[in-house]
Amino acid sequence: MSDDLLTISDLYKRFGGVTAVDGVSMTVPQGKVMGLMGPNGAGKTSLVNLVTGFYTPDQGAVDFAGTDVAGLAPHLISRKGITRTYQNVRLLSGFSVLEQVVAGMYSSRKASSLSSLFFSPGERRERRACTERAEDLLDRVGVSERHELAETLPYGTQRRVEIARALATDPQLVLLDEPTAGMNTEETVAVGELIISLRAQGLTVLVIEHNMRLILDYCDLAYVMSFGRVLHQGTPQECVDDPEVQRAYFGRESDASGI
Ligand SMILES: Nc1ncnc2c1ncn2[C@@H]1O[C@H](COP(=O)(O)OP(=O)(O)OP(=O)(O)O)[C@@H](O)[C@H]1O
């Protein structure tokens, strides 16, 4: 059996005259942290949108754990074990931290809508179980706040809540879209450590990042995209050292220490 949890083959997505994803093939090995780098507009988020069902591919296959999920609806892909966070925090306004994470479990809840109406003993039990699980997930991502409104918390904490909510779907593969955007150094290191802890818990992670330190320090492997295509793949250091990658980022070669 293949060690690859995700295999993307010859994937295309066009928007009018723009080919956002232009024949991308990529593999993400089980249990690894894969970085996805590339300049603005390279097609990274589009690729994640294709893998998670937010976009329908024009062509190509997305094999996840032996099943082609290309073109399935987002909630079906989520149930198969792929979860994601977004480039901009998308928490529910007016909900507490705990409620945000419980909401993330919605698709896996068993209680019927009728029993929900009458708060049957089964429903109460399930609510309790969801709350306990949400508390556990918040512990895993290092968030101690529970009943505060999520939007009142510092940005770095909101990002962690979002990761807890993503984990609430009980995924095998976690796609993080620029999880350290807008964070200071301390918060960025904390996200790196969190990613490593997810890997230690058996999860596979694909992380889009512009922060090269995060890629170099916390990813096992990386891909670099440019103009919708894979420009380079290898260890993070190989990617950063590659002259073509440096040209794509800076328009010239530069050594990794300058990144
Ligand atoms: N829904 C859409 N409609 C039209 N064009 C789109 C759409 N989604 C993406 N694109 C275009 O596809 C190209 C790739 O965008 P994408 O957001 O995937 O790049 P990215 O590598 O994630 O960039 P960034 O690092 O800035 O987030 C861009 O030219 C973008 O404008």
mmCIF file of C-alpha atoms and ligand atoms in Angstrom:
data_model
loop_
_atom_site.group_PDB
_atom_site.id
_atom_site.type_symbol
_atom_site.label_atom_id
_atom_site.label_comp_id
_atom_site.label_asym_id
_atom_site.label_seq_id
_atom_site.Cartn_x
_atom_site.Cartn_y
_atom_site.Cartn_z
ATOM 1 C CA MET A 1 0.000 0.000 0.000
ATOM 2 C CA SER A 2 1.163 3.522 -0.783
ATOM 3 C CA ASP A 3 2.560 5.672 2.035
ATOM 4 C CA ASP A 4 0.850 8.658 0.440
ATOM 5 C CA LEU A 5 -2.372 9.772 2.078
ATOM 6 C CA LEU A 6 -3.087 12.351 -0.641
ATOM 7 C CA THR A 7 -2.183 12.019 -4.318
ATOM 8 C CA ILE A 8 -3.091 14.867 -6.642
ATOM 9 C CA SER A 9 -2.748 13.995 -10.334
ATOM 10 C CA ASP A 10 -2.638 16.442 -13.223
ATOM 11 C CA LEU A 11 -5.129 18.854 -11.669
ATOM 12 C CA TYR A 12 -6.436 21.903 -13.537
ATOM 13 C CA LYS A 13 -8.612 24.874 -12.587
ATOM 14 C CA ARG A 14 -9.216 27.775 -14.919
ATOM 15 C CA PHE A 15 -11.003 31.069 -14.242
ATOM 16 C CA GLY A 16 -11.638 32.769 -17.578
ATOM 17 C CA GLY A 17 -8.186 33.500 -18.958
ATOM 18 C CA VAL A 18 -6.377 32.602 -15.709
ATOM 19 C CA THR A 19 -5.212 29.047 -15.130
ATOM 20 C CA ALA A 20 -5.001 29.072 -11.328
ATOM 21 C CA VAL A 21 -3.953 25.403 -11.130
ATOM 22 C CA ASP A 22 -2.132 24.226 -14.210
ATOM 23 C CA GLY A 23 -1.527 20.476 -14.282
ATOM 24 C CA VAL A 24 -0.433 20.039 -10.664
ATOM 25 C CA SER A 25 0.638 16.616 -9.414
ATOM 26 C CA MET A 26 1.578 16.290 -5.766
ATOM 27 C CA THR A 27 1.793 13.640 -3.054
ATOM 28 C CA VAL A 28 1.484 14.088 0.698
ATOM 29 C CA PRO A 29 2.877 11.139 2.672
ATOM 30 C CA GLN A 30 0.937 9.799 5.635
ATOM 31 C CA GLY A 31 2.058 11.278 8.950
ATOM 32 C CA LYS A 32 4.230 14.057 7.509
ATOM 33 C CA VAL A 33 4.069 17.836 7.571
ATOM 34 C CA MET A 34 4.146 19.116 3.984
ATOM 35 C CA GLY A 35 4.833 22.778 3.303
ATOM 36 C CA LEU A 36 3.297 24.545 0.313
ATOM 37 C CA MET A 37 5.091 27.709 -0.686
ATOM 38 C CA GLY A 38 4.916 30.104 -3.586
ATOM 39 C CA PRO A 39 4.544 33.789 -4.399
ATOM 40 C CA ASN A 40 1.165 35.544 -4.233
ATOM 41 C CA GLY A 41 -1.206 34.271 -6.881
ATOM 42 C CA ALA A 42 0.760 31.020 -7.399
ATOM 43 C CA GLY A 43 -2.397 28.917 -6.981
ATOM 44 C CA LYS A 44 -1.866 27.541 -3.457
ATOM 45 C CA THR A 45 -5.293 28.409 -2.043
ATOM 46 C CA SER A 46 -6.961 27.323 -5.283
ATOM 47 C CA LEU A 47 -5.291 23.935 -4.885
ATOM 48 C CA VAL A 48 -6.589 23.635 -1.307
ATOM 49 C CA ASN A 49 -10.034 24.701 -2.529
ATOM 50 C CA LEU A 50 -9.925 21.905 -5.123
ATOM 51 C CA VAL A 51 -8.849 19.276 -2.576
ATOM 52 C CA THR A 52 -11.581 20.316 -0.119
ATOM 53 C CA GLY A 53 -14.402 20.568 -2.672
ATOM 54 C CA PHE A 54 -14.766 24.373 -2.574
ATOM 55 C CA TYR A 55 -13.768 24.382 -6.258
ATOM 56 C CA THR A 56 -14.576 21.684 -8.829
ATOM 57 C CA PRO A 57 -11.563 20.678 -10.913
ATOM 58 C CA ASP A 58 -11.707 21.135 -14.689
ATOM 59 C CA GLN A 59 -9.545 18.044 -14.997
ATOM 60 C CA GLY A 60 -7.474 15.680 -12.866
ATOM 61 C CA ALA A 61 -7.811 13.433 -9.838
ATOM 62 C CA VAL A 62 -7.534 13.884 -6.068
ATOM 63 C CA ASP A 63 -6.973 10.519 -4.426
ATOM 64 C CA PHE A 64 -7.430 10.529 -0.666
ATOM 65 C CA ALA A 65 -6.746 7.269 1.155
ATOM 66 C CA GLY A 66 -7.614 5.282 -1.947
ATOM 67 C CA THR A 67 -10.755 7.196 -3.024
ATOM 68 C CA ASP A 68 -11.044 9.843 -5.736
ATOM 69 C CA VAL A 69 -12.644 12.813 -3.990
ATOM 70 C CA ALA A 70 -12.300 15.309 -6.858
ATOM 71 C CA GLY A 71 -15.560 17.157 -7.396
ATOM 72 C CA LEU A 72 -17.300 15.919 -4.223
ATOM 73 C CA ALA A 73 -19.139 18.477 -2.077
ATOM 74 C CA PRO A 74 -17.119 19.996 0.806
ATOM 75 C CA HIS A 75 -19.168 18.284 3.548
ATOM 76 C CA LEU A 76 -18.642 14.869 1.929
ATOM 77 C CA ILE A 77 -14.910 15.447 1.644
ATOM 78 C CA SER A 78 -14.879 16.581 5.277
ATOM 79 C CA ARG A 79 -16.589 13.340 6.315
ATOM 80 C CA LYS A 80 -13.938 11.354 4.474
ATOM 81 C CA GLY A 81 -11.296 12.905 6.741
ATOM 82 C CA ILE A 82 -9.974 16.105 5.168
ATOM 83 C CA THR A 83 -10.321 19.346 7.106
ATOM 84 C CA ARG A 84 -9.044 22.877 6.589
ATOM 85 C CA THR A 85 -8.604 26.329 7.980
ATOM 86 C CA TYR A 86 -8.854 29.544 5.971
ATOM 87 C CA GLN A 87 -6.471 32.331 5.080
ATOM 88 C CA ASN A 88 -8.649 34.790 7.019
ATOM 89 C CA VAL A 89 -10.102 33.680 10.355
ATOM 90 C CA ARG A 90 -13.706 32.577 9.809
ATOM 91 C CA LEU A 91 -15.154 32.127 13.287
ATOM 92 C CA LEU A 92 -18.858 32.534 14.006
ATOM 93 C CA SER A 93 -19.691 35.938 15.425
ATOM 94 C CA GLY A 94 -21.492 35.883 18.794
ATOM 95 C CA PHE A 95 -20.452 32.322 19.715
ATOM 96 C CA SER A 96 -18.206 31.270 22.568
ATOM 97 C CA VAL A 97 -14.944 29.430 22.032
ATOM 98 C CA LEU A 98 -16.527 26.161 23.138
ATOM 99 C CA GLU A 99 -19.544 26.663 20.873
ATOM 100 C CA GLN A 100 -17.286 27.272 17.861
ATOM 101 C CA VAL A 101 -15.636 23.889 18.353
ATOM 102 C CA VAL A 102 -18.915 22.055 19.025
ATOM 103 C CA ALA A 103 -20.246 23.593 15.790
ATOM 104 C CA GLY A 104 -17.305 21.953 14.004
ATOM 105 C CA MET A 105 -18.629 18.537 15.116
ATOM 106 C CA TYR A 106 -22.028 19.155 13.593
ATOM 107 C CA SER A 107 -21.524 16.840 10.613
ATOM 108 C CA SER A 108 -20.640 13.879 12.865
ATOM 109 C CA ARG A 109 -23.517 14.299 15.347
ATOM 110 C CA LYS A 110 -25.875 11.346 15.546
ATOM 111 C CA ALA A 111 -28.976 12.754 17.285
ATOM 112 C CA SER A 112 -32.059 13.227 15.097
ATOM 113 C CA SER A 113 -33.531 16.701 14.748
ATOM 114 C CA LEU A 114 -36.681 15.509 16.579
ATOM 115 C CA SER A 115 -34.789 14.343 19.660
ATOM 116 C CA SER A 116 -32.898 17.668 19.572
ATOM 117 C CA LEU A 117 -36.241 19.472 19.886
ATOM 118 C CA PHE A 118 -37.271 17.610 23.015
ATOM 119 C CA PHE A 119 -33.828 17.360 24.646
ATOM 120 C CA SER A 120 -34.146 13.619 25.176
ATOM 121 C CA PRO A 121 -31.747 11.891 27.582
ATOM 122 C CA GLY A 122 -29.834 10.646 24.531
ATOM 123 C CA GLU A 123 -29.545 14.180 23.223
ATOM 124 C CA ARG A 124 -28.365 15.485 26.597
ATOM 125 C CA ARG A 125 -25.755 12.719 26.749
ATOM 126 C CA GLU A 126 -24.549 13.577 23.281
ATOM 127 C CA ARG A 127 -24.357 17.277 24.101
ATOM 128 C CA ARG A 128 -22.248 16.462 27.133
ATOM 129 C CA ALA A 129 -19.975 14.227 25.059
ATOM 130 C CA CYS A 130 -19.566 16.981 22.418
ATOM 131 C CA THR A 131 -18.694 19.539 25.082
ATOM 132 C CA GLU A 132 -16.129 17.238 26.666
ATOM 133 C CA ARG A 133 -14.587 16.521 23.291
ATOM 134 C CA ALA A 134 -14.476 20.236 22.454
ATOM 135 C CA GLU A 135 -12.696 20.888 25.771
ATOM 136 C CA ASP A 136 -10.207 18.176 24.915
ATOM 137 C CA LEU A 137 -9.564 19.666 21.450
ATOM 138 C CA LEU A 138 -9.052 23.110 22.969
ATOM 139 C CA ASP A 139 -6.522 21.577 25.369
ATOM 140 C CA ARG A 140 -4.759 20.035 22.378
ATOM 141 C CA VAL A 141 -4.334 23.416 20.693
ATOM 142 C CA GLY A 142 -3.469 25.181 23.956
ATOM 143 C CA VAL A 143 -6.535 27.411 24.370
ATOM 144 C CA SER A 144 -7.672 27.762 27.982
ATOM 145 C CA GLU A 145 -10.512 30.222 27.318
ATOM 146 C CA ARG A 146 -13.838 28.397 27.002
ATOM 147 C CA HIS A 147 -16.826 30.715 27.451
ATOM 148 C CA GLU A 148 -15.451 33.978 26.083
ATOM 149 C CA LEU A 149 -16.745 35.204 22.733
ATOM 150 C CA ALA A 150 -14.125 34.065 20.227
ATOM 151 C CA GLU A 151 -13.956 37.462 18.521
ATOM 152 C CA THR A 152 -12.804 39.132 21.752
ATOM 153 C CA LEU A 153 -9.649 36.991 21.963
ATOM 154 C CA PRO A 154 -6.211 37.823 20.562
ATOM 155 C CA TYR A 155 -5.737 36.985 16.907
ATOM 156 C CA GLY A 156 -3.280 34.135 17.585
ATOM 157 C CA THR A 157 -5.799 32.515 19.956
ATOM 158 C CA GLN A 158 -8.589 32.853 17.388
ATOM 159 C CA ARG A 159 -6.391 30.995 14.887
ATOM 160 C CA ARG A 160 -5.929 28.185 17.427
ATOM 161 C CA VAL A 161 -9.680 28.014 18.021
ATOM 162 C CA GLU A 162 -10.095 27.689 14.276
ATOM 163 C CA ILE A 163 -7.656 24.774 14.243
ATOM 164 C CA ALA A 164 -9.566 23.128 17.122
ATOM 165 C CA ARG A 165 -12.790 23.554 15.144
ATOM 166 C CA ALA A 166 -11.125 21.960 12.104
ATOM 167 C CA LEU A 167 -9.961 19.033 14.258
ATOM 168 C CA ALA A 168 -13.531 18.552 15.522
ATOM 169 C CA THR A 169 -14.365 16.741 12.267
ATOM 170 C CA ASP A 170 -11.963 13.975 13.342
ATOM 171 C CA PRO A 171 -9.732 14.321 10.277
ATOM 172 C CA GLN A 172 -6.738 12.408 8.971
ATOM 173 C CA LEU A 173 -5.479 15.291 6.827
ATOM 174 C CA VAL A 174 -5.372 18.920 8.011
ATOM 175 C CA LEU A 175 -4.893 21.708 5.457
ATOM 176 C CA LEU A 176 -3.782 24.971 7.038
ATOM 177 C CA ASP A 177 -3.955 28.085 4.843
ATOM 178 C CA GLU A 178 -1.390 30.587 6.102
ATOM 179 C CA PRO A 179 -1.932 29.811 9.801
ATOM 180 C CA THR A 180 0.669 32.363 10.946
ATOM 181 C CA ALA A 181 -0.532 35.282 8.806
ATOM 182 C CA GLY A 182 -0.540 38.420 10.944
ATOM 183 C CA MET A 183 1.197 36.737 13.891
ATOM 184 C CA ASN A 184 4.254 37.861 15.819
ATOM 185 C CA THR A 185 7.348 35.648 16.209
ATOM 186 C CA GLU A 186 6.209 34.123 19.494
ATOM 187 C CA GLU A 187 2.777 33.215 18.106
ATOM 188 C CA THR A 188 4.386 31.815 14.944
ATOM 189 C CA VAL A 189 6.657 29.515 16.959
ATOM 190 C CA ALA A 190 3.619 28.369 18.952
ATOM 191 C CA VAL A 191 1.805 27.461 15.718
ATOM 192 C CA GLY A 192 4.901 25.560 14.545
ATOM 193 C CA GLU A 193 4.946 23.583 17.794
ATOM 194 C CA LEU A 194 1.217 22.935 17.446
ATOM 195 C CA ILE A 195 1.752 21.544 13.932
ATOM 196 C CA ILE A 196 4.442 19.211 15.261
ATOM 197 C CA SER A 197 2.078 18.049 18.026
ATOM 198 C CA LEU A 198 -0.608 17.290 15.408
ATOM 199 C CA ARG A 199 1.910 15.141 13.553
ATOM 200 C CA ALA A 200 2.815 13.394 16.826
ATOM 201 C CA GLN A 201 -0.895 12.605 17.259
ATOM 202 C CA GLY A 202 -0.829 10.778 13.907
ATOM 203 C CA LEU A 203 -2.256 13.504 11.673
ATOM 204 C CA THR A 204 -0.945 14.480 8.251
ATOM 205 C CA VAL A 205 -0.612 18.222 7.662
ATOM 206 C CA LEU A 206 -0.347 20.361 4.536
ATOM 207 C CA VAL A 207 0.488 23.936 5.414
ATOM 208 C CA ILE A 208 0.487 26.912 3.061
ATOM 209 C CA GLU A 209 2.964 29.456 4.354
ATOM 210 C CA HIS A 210 4.797 32.578 3.302
ATOM 211 C CA ASN A 211 6.850 32.425 6.490
ATOM 212 C CA MET A 212 10.009 30.584 5.418
ATOM 213 C CA ARG A 213 11.105 30.018 9.001
ATOM 214 C CA LEU A 214 7.978 28.017 9.686
ATOM 215 C CA ILE A 215 8.549 25.961 6.525
ATOM 216 C CA LEU A 216 12.232 25.386 7.323
ATOM 217 C CA ASP A 217 11.788 24.626 11.024
ATOM 218 C CA TYR A 218 8.574 22.586 11.057
ATOM 219 C CA CYS A 219 7.939 20.947 7.677
ATOM 220 C CA ASP A 220 9.328 17.553 6.668
ATOM 221 C CA LEU A 221 9.024 18.264 2.953
ATOM 222 C CA ALA A 222 7.789 21.081 0.753
ATOM 223 C CA TYR A 223 6.413 21.968 -2.655
ATOM 224 C CA VAL A 224 6.825 25.334 -4.302
ATOM 225 C CA MET A 225 4.209 26.568 -6.754
ATOM 226 C CA SER A 226 4.503 29.397 -9.243
ATOM 227 C CA PHE A 227 1.987 30.463 -11.901
ATOM 228 C CA GLY A 228 -0.258 27.489 -11.126
ATOM 229 C CA ARG A 229 2.480 24.881 -11.517
ATOM 230 C CA VAL A 230 4.830 22.949 -9.260
ATOM 231 C CA LEU A 231 8.183 24.680 -9.519
ATOM 232 C CA HIS A 232 10.128 22.546 -7.063
ATOM 233 C CA GLN A 233 9.722 19.846 -4.440
ATOM 234 C CA GLY A 234 12.068 18.429 -1.838
ATOM 235 C CA THR A 235 13.206 19.164 1.674
ATOM 236 C CA PRO A 236 12.396 22.698 2.817
ATOM 237 C CA GLN A 237 16.074 23.649 2.629
ATOM 238 C CA GLU A 238 16.369 22.306 -0.943
ATOM 239 C CA CYS A 239 13.325 24.345 -1.918
ATOM 240 C CA VAL A 240 14.634 27.533 -0.368
ATOM 241 C CA ASP A 241 18.093 27.037 -1.905
ATOM 242 C CA ASP A 242 16.779 26.350 -5.402
ATOM 243 C CA PRO A 243 17.774 29.176 -7.793
ATOM 244 C CA GLU A 244 14.472 28.981 -9.696
ATOM 245 C CA VAL A 245 12.529 29.308 -6.432
ATOM 246 C CA GLN A 246 14.613 32.314 -5.445
ATOM 247 C CA ARG A 247 13.978 33.893 -8.829
ATOM 248 C CA ALA A 248 10.227 33.267 -8.457
ATOM 249 C CA TYR A 249 10.197 35.000 -5.065
ATOM 250 C CA PHE A 250 12.739 37.749 -5.543
ATOM 251 C CA GLY A 251 13.372 37.975 -9.253
ATOM 252 C CA ARG A 252 16.985 37.037 -8.458
ATOM 253 C CA GLU A 253 19.014 34.425 -6.591
ATOM 254 C CA SER A 254 19.523 34.908 -2.881
ATOM 255 C CA ASP A 255 20.845 32.703 -0.127
ATOM 256 C CA ALA A 256 18.417 31.155 2.350
ATOM 257 C CA SER A 257 19.728 33.211 5.243
ATOM 258 C CA GLY A 258 18.365 36.311 3.563
ATOM 259 C CA ILE A 259 14.819 34.930 3.408
HETATM 260 N N1 LIG B 1 -12.773 32.258 -7.576
HETATM 261 C C1 LIG B 1 -11.877 32.793 -8.400
HETATM 262 N N2 LIG B 1 -12.286 33.521 -9.472
HETATM 263 C C2 LIG B 1 -11.378 34.074 -10.317
HETATM 264 N N3 LIG B 1 -10.037 33.953 -10.165
HETATM 265 C C3 LIG B 1 -9.590 33.249 -9.122
HETATM 266 C C4 LIG B 1 -10.472 32.638 -8.183
HETATM 267 N N4 LIG B 1 -9.728 31.983 -7.241
HETATM 268 C C5 LIG B 1 -8.442 32.203 -7.579
HETATM 269 N N5 LIG B 1 -8.363 32.958 -8.708
HETATM 270 C C6 LIG B 1 -7.124 33.393 -9.361
HETATM 271 O O1 LIG B 1 -6.251 32.292 -9.416
HETATM 272 C C7 LIG B 1 -4.906 32.720 -9.218
HETATM 273 C C8 LIG B 1 -4.319 31.955 -8.050
HETATM 274 O O2 LIG B 1 -4.903 32.456 -6.834
HETATM 275 P P1 LIG B 1 -4.682 31.767 -5.430
HETATM 276 O O3 LIG B 1 -5.460 32.553 -4.433
HETATM 277 O O4 LIG B 1 -4.953 30.333 -5.545
HETATM 278 O O5 LIG B 1 -3.115 32.003 -5.213
HETATM 279 P P2 LIG B 1 -2.266 31.858 -3.876
HETATM 280 O O6 LIG B 1 -0.988 31.203 -4.253
HETATM 281 O O7 LIG B 1 -3.062 31.208 -2.826
HETATM 282 O O8 LIG B 1 -1.988 33.377 -3.521
HETATM 283 P P3 LIG B 1 -1.814 34.086 -2.068
HETATM 284 O O9 LIG B 1 -0.501 33.622 -1.520
HETATM 285 O O10 LIG B 1 -1.809 35.550 -2.411
HETATM 286 O O11 LIG B 1 -2.982 33.675 -1.229
HETATM 287 C C9 LIG B 1 -4.946 34.222 -9.012
HETATM 288 O O12 LIG B 1 -4.686 34.844 -10.247
HETATM 289 C C10 LIG B 1 -6.370 34.456 -8.565
HETATM 290 O O13 LIG B 1 -6.808 35.747 -8.897
#
